[in-house]
Each structure stands twice: as C-alpha cells, then as structure tokens.
PDB file of C-alpha atoms in Angstrom:
ATOM      1  CA  UNK R   1      -8.730  -7.299  12.531  1.00 75.00           C
ATOM      2  CA  UNK R   2     -10.866  -4.333  11.552  1.00 79.00           C
ATOM      3  CA  UNK R   3      -9.034  -3.405   8.445  1.00 80.00           C
ATOM      4  CA  UNK R   4     -10.034  -6.981   7.078  1.00 83.00           C
ATOM      5  CA  UNK R   5     -13.594  -6.764   8.144  1.00 86.00           C
ATOM      6  CA  UNK R   6     -13.987  -3.325   6.697  1.00 84.00           C
ATOM      7  CA  UNK R   7     -12.752  -4.465   3.302  1.00 86.00           C
ATOM      8  CA  UNK R   8     -13.873  -8.027   3.246  1.00 89.00           C
ATOM      9  CA  UNK R   9     -16.389  -8.505   5.917  1.00 89.00           C
ATOM     10  CA  UNK R  10     -16.572 -11.764   7.752  1.00 89.00           C
ATOM     11  CA  UNK R  11     -18.141 -14.905   5.657  1.00 88.00           C
ATOM     12  CA  UNK R  12     -17.885 -17.287   8.710  1.00 91.00           C
ATOM     13  CA  UNK R  13     -20.266 -14.885  10.839  1.00 91.00           C
ATOM     14  CA  UNK R  14     -22.203 -13.627   7.661  1.00 90.00           C
ATOM     15  CA  UNK R  15     -21.037 -10.074   8.047  1.00 88.00           C
ATOM     16  CA  UNK R  16     -20.664  -8.110   4.847  1.00 91.00           C
ATOM     17  CA  UNK R  17     -17.806  -5.552   4.225  1.00 91.00           C
ATOM     18  CA  UNK R  18     -18.422  -2.850   6.693  1.00 89.00           C
ATOM     19  CA  UNK R  19     -17.460  -0.109   4.172  1.00 90.00           C
ATOM     20  CA  UNK R  20     -20.895  -1.052   2.393  1.00 91.00           C
ATOM     21  CA  UNK R  21     -23.089  -0.518   5.487  1.00 90.00           C
ATOM     22  CA  UNK R  22     -25.109   2.550   6.079  1.00 91.00           C
ATOM     23  CA  UNK R  23     -26.779   3.802   9.336  1.00 90.00           C
ATOM     24  CA  UNK R  24     -29.999   2.066   8.155  1.00 90.00           C
ATOM     25  CA  UNK R  25     -28.239  -1.376   7.915  1.00 90.00           C
ATOM     26  CA  UNK R  26     -27.073  -1.202  11.477  1.00 89.00           C
ATOM     27  CA  UNK R  27     -30.212   0.703  12.924  1.00 89.00           C
ATOM     28  CA  UNK R  28     -31.791  -2.952  14.267  1.00 89.00           C
ATOM     29  CA  UNK R  29     -28.607  -3.123  16.812  1.00 87.00           C
ATOM     30  CA  UNK R  30     -29.925  -0.475  18.758  1.00 88.00           C
ATOM     31  CA  UNK R  31     -33.039  -2.638  19.630  1.00 87.00           C
ATOM     32  CA  UNK R  32     -31.117  -5.506  21.018  1.00 86.00           C
ATOM     33  CA  UNK R  33     -31.706  -5.864  24.825  1.00 87.00           C
ATOM     34  CA  UNK R  34     -29.211  -4.532  27.336  1.00 86.00           C
ATOM     35  CA  UNK R  35     -28.473  -5.592  30.834  1.00 87.00           C
ATOM     36  CA  UNK R  36     -30.204  -3.598  33.175  1.00 86.00           C
ATOM     37  CA  UNK R  37     -28.377  -0.337  34.107  1.00 85.00           C
ATOM     38  CA  UNK R  38     -26.271  -0.355  31.021  1.00 86.00           C
ATOM     39  CA  UNK R  39     -26.184   1.760  28.281  1.00 86.00           C
ATOM     40  CA  UNK R  40     -24.718   1.547  24.543  1.00 85.00           C
ATOM     41  CA  UNK R  41     -23.751   4.095  22.008  1.00 85.00           C
ATOM     42  CA  UNK R  42     -26.066   4.301  19.031  1.00 88.00           C
ATOM     43  CA  UNK R  43     -24.910   1.860  16.237  1.00 88.00           C
ATOM     44  CA  UNK R  44     -24.957   4.661  13.722  1.00 90.00           C
ATOM     45  CA  UNK R  45     -22.457   6.546  15.510  1.00 88.00           C
ATOM     46  CA  UNK R  46     -20.092   3.622  16.199  1.00 86.00           C
ATOM     47  CA  UNK R  47     -20.280   2.902  12.304  1.00 87.00           C
ATOM     48  CA  UNK R  48     -19.477   6.377  11.652  1.00 88.00           C
ATOM     49  CA  UNK R  49     -16.398   6.293  13.847  1.00 85.00           C
ATOM     50  CA  UNK R  50     -15.178   3.201  11.981  1.00 85.00           C
ATOM     51  CA  UNK R  51     -15.997   4.837   8.751  1.00 88.00           C
ATOM     52  CA  UNK R  52     -13.699   7.797   9.717  1.00 85.00           C
ATOM     53  CA  UNK R  53     -10.905   5.685  11.127  1.00 83.00           C
ATOM     54  CA  UNK R  54     -10.836   3.270   8.203  1.00 83.00           C
ATOM     55  CA  UNK R  55     -10.670   6.290   5.636  1.00 83.00           C
ATOM     56  CA  UNK R  56      -7.951   7.662   7.372  1.00 80.00           C
ATOM     57  CA  UNK R  57      -5.863   4.443   7.300  1.00 79.00           C
ATOM     58  CA  UNK R  58      -6.734   4.269   3.699  1.00 82.00           C
ATOM     59  CA  UNK R  59      -6.035   7.640   2.395  1.00 79.00           C
ATOM     60  CA  UNK R  60      -3.485   8.842   4.819  1.00 74.00           C
ATOM     61  CA  UNK R  61      -1.380   5.915   5.219  1.00 75.00           C
ATOM     62  CA  UNK R  62      -2.146   2.939   2.783  1.00 78.00           C
ATOM     63  CA  UNK R  63      -2.482   5.000  -0.304  1.00 77.00           C
ATOM     64  CA  UNK R  64       0.512   7.267   0.799  1.00 76.00           C
ATOM     65  CA  UNK R  65       2.742   4.080   1.195  1.00 75.00           C
ATOM     66  CA  UNK R  66       1.591   3.131  -2.421  1.00 82.00           C
ATOM     67  CA  UNK R  67       0.395  -0.175  -1.158  1.00 78.00           C
ATOM     68  CA  UNK R  68      -3.374   0.303  -2.017  1.00 81.00           C
ATOM     69  CA  UNK R  69      -4.862  -2.406  -4.414  1.00 82.00           C
ATOM     70  CA  UNK R  70      -8.309  -2.560  -5.895  1.00 85.00           C
ATOM     71  CA  UNK R  71      -8.189  -6.317  -5.569  1.00 85.00           C
ATOM     72  CA  UNK R  72      -9.508  -7.221  -1.900  1.00 85.00           C
ATOM     73  CA  UNK R  73      -8.805 -10.770  -0.759  1.00 88.00           C
ATOM     74  CA  UNK R  74      -7.335 -11.966   2.529  1.00 89.00           C
ATOM     75  CA  UNK R  75      -3.770 -11.911   0.959  1.00 88.00           C
ATOM     76  CA  UNK R  76      -3.795  -8.280  -0.360  1.00 87.00           C
ATOM     77  CA  UNK R  77      -5.840  -6.843   2.662  1.00 83.00           C
ATOM     78  CA  UNK R  78      -3.108  -8.286   5.040  1.00 84.00           C
ATOM     79  CA  UNK R  79      -0.080  -6.862   2.707  1.00 85.00           C
ATOM     80  CA  UNK R  80      -1.799  -3.467   2.985  1.00 83.00           C
ATOM     81  CA  UNK R  81      -2.034  -3.746   6.793  1.00 80.00           C
ATOM     82  CA  UNK R  82       1.225  -4.942   7.279  1.00 78.00           C
ATOM     83  CA  UNK R  83       2.652  -2.149   5.191  1.00 78.00           C
ATOM     84  CA  UNK R  84       1.234   0.437   7.339  1.00 77.00           C
ATOM     85  CA  UNK R  85       1.059  -1.008  10.794  1.00 74.00           C
ATOM     86  CA  UNK R  86       4.006   0.607  12.079  1.00 70.00           C
ATOM     87  CA  UNK R  87       2.183   4.078  11.881  1.00 65.00           C
ATOM     88  CA  UNK R  88      -0.294   2.671  14.518  1.00 66.00           C
ATOM     89  CA  UNK R  89       1.926   1.856  17.412  1.00 61.00           C
ATOM     90  CA  UNK R  90       1.365   4.758  19.753  1.00 54.00           C
ATOM     91  CA  UNK R  91       3.834   4.657  22.559  1.00 53.00           C
ATOM     92  CA  UNK R  92       2.622   7.594  24.602  1.00 50.00           C
ATOM     93  CA  UNK R  93      -0.375   9.910  24.290  1.00 48.00           C
ATOM     94  CA  UNK R  94       1.546  12.703  25.780  1.00 51.00           C
ATOM     95  CA  UNK R  95       0.545  12.047  29.357  1.00 51.00           C
ATOM     96  CA  UNK R  96       3.736  10.183  30.185  1.00 45.00           C
ATOM     97  CA  UNK R  97       2.075   6.766  30.427  1.00 48.00           C
ATOM     98  CA  UNK R  98       2.630   3.937  28.189  1.00 50.00           C
ATOM     99  CA  UNK R  99       0.252   2.049  26.028  1.00 49.00           C
ATOM    100  CA  UNK R 100      -0.140  -1.731  26.381  1.00 49.00           C
ATOM    101  CA  UNK R 101      -0.199  -3.827  23.097  1.00 46.00           C
ATOM    102  CA  UNK R 102      -3.805  -4.562  24.006  1.00 42.00           C
ATOM    103  CA  UNK R 103      -4.959  -0.867  24.084  1.00 40.00           C
ATOM    104  CA  UNK R 104      -2.979  -0.192  20.825  1.00 48.00           C
ATOM    105  CA  UNK R 105      -4.996  -2.805  18.834  1.00 52.00           C
ATOM    106  CA  UNK R 106      -8.303  -1.408  19.922  1.00 62.00           C
ATOM    107  CA  UNK R 107      -9.846   0.674  17.217  1.00 61.00           C
ATOM    108  CA  UNK R 108     -11.754   2.974  19.530  1.00 64.00           C
ATOM    109  CA  UNK R 109      -8.781   3.632  21.498  1.00 63.00           C
ATOM    110  CA  UNK R 110      -6.875   4.561  18.319  1.00 65.00           C
ATOM    111  CA  UNK R 111      -9.777   6.790  17.316  1.00 69.00           C
ATOM    112  CA  UNK R 112      -9.612   8.708  20.541  1.00 70.00           C
ATOM    113  CA  UNK R 113      -5.832   9.212  19.952  1.00 65.00           C
ATOM    114  CA  UNK R 114      -6.042  10.390  16.594  1.00 66.00           C
ATOM    115  CA  UNK R 115      -9.193  12.901  17.206  1.00 71.00           C
ATOM    116  CA  UNK R 116      -6.975  14.225  20.278  1.00 72.00           C
ATOM    117  CA  UNK R 117      -3.917  14.766  17.916  1.00 67.00           C
ATOM    118  CA  UNK R 118      -6.004  16.499  15.051  1.00 64.00           C
ATOM    119  CA  UNK R 119      -6.234  19.898  16.660  1.00 61.00           C
ATOM    120  CA  UNK R 120      -2.628  19.925  17.404  1.00 57.00           C
ATOM    121  CA  UNK R 121      -1.936  18.818  13.910  1.00 54.00           C
ATOM    122  CA  UNK R 122      -4.155  21.324  12.308  1.00 52.00           C
ATOM    123  CA  UNK R 123      -2.562  24.177  14.642  1.00 51.00           C
ATOM    124  CA  UNK R 124       0.969  23.046  13.636  1.00 54.00           C
ATOM    125  CA  UNK R 125       0.158  23.408   9.953  1.00 52.00           C
ATOM    126  CA  UNK R 126      -1.265  26.869  10.594  1.00 51.00           C
ATOM    127  CA  UNK R 127       1.949  27.839  11.905  1.00 53.00           C
ATOM    128  CA  UNK R 128       4.045  26.631   9.020  1.00 51.00           C
TER     129      UNK R 128
END
C-alpha cells in the first residue's frame, strides 16, 4: 500500500519512508538498464507525482476526517487509510465506463483522475 510506504517505508526491502526522499535520492534509478525499445519516466517526476498525491490524501482527506496522528506505525497508518479509503473509489471518470477494482488501487490511475477533476473543481469554485 502506497500510503504505508509513504509514511513508514518498507523495512523488509530496505526502503525508507518515501516522504523523506528527494530527487537526488532517486536519480540513480534512471541509470538502471531497460529492455531494448522501452522507455521510462524520470524517477524524480514519479516521486513528485507520488508526493502530490500523498499530500492530497493527507491534507484533503485524512486531516479533514480528523484521523491524522503524528505517531506512525503499521496500526495507525492502516487506521488512517481505512478512515478515508471510501473517498478513493471512483466508479466512473465521466466517460461512461466503469473502473475495475485493480485500476482503482493503482496510484498512477488515481493521480490522472484527480488531475482531470481539478480544473472542473476549480471552475466550480469560481462560479460559486
């Protein structure tokens, strides 16, 4: 779960909490070899996208639901996630097709859908 990796990292795989990383910390990932004919997005851009999404989750959902805690351990992080997960089930993206559960759980799909929604929400706020 990305939320848990964001706040706690992954001790089994020796990954620090992602919120502590900077672009310099992931620059070496761009040098990893790729299969012939494939491309990858720069690691610093992916980290930036994750940072944007996790800050949205924290500020717009977890803190709003008054579930934020400064003590981060697997139990508290899971409780925070469960308190707000209903906000991240997207049934439709406005194109009249349903999202499968596996798509909903993919952080990059969620980011794209939130970024598409943002201009509509900003326009609605201006009209209010």
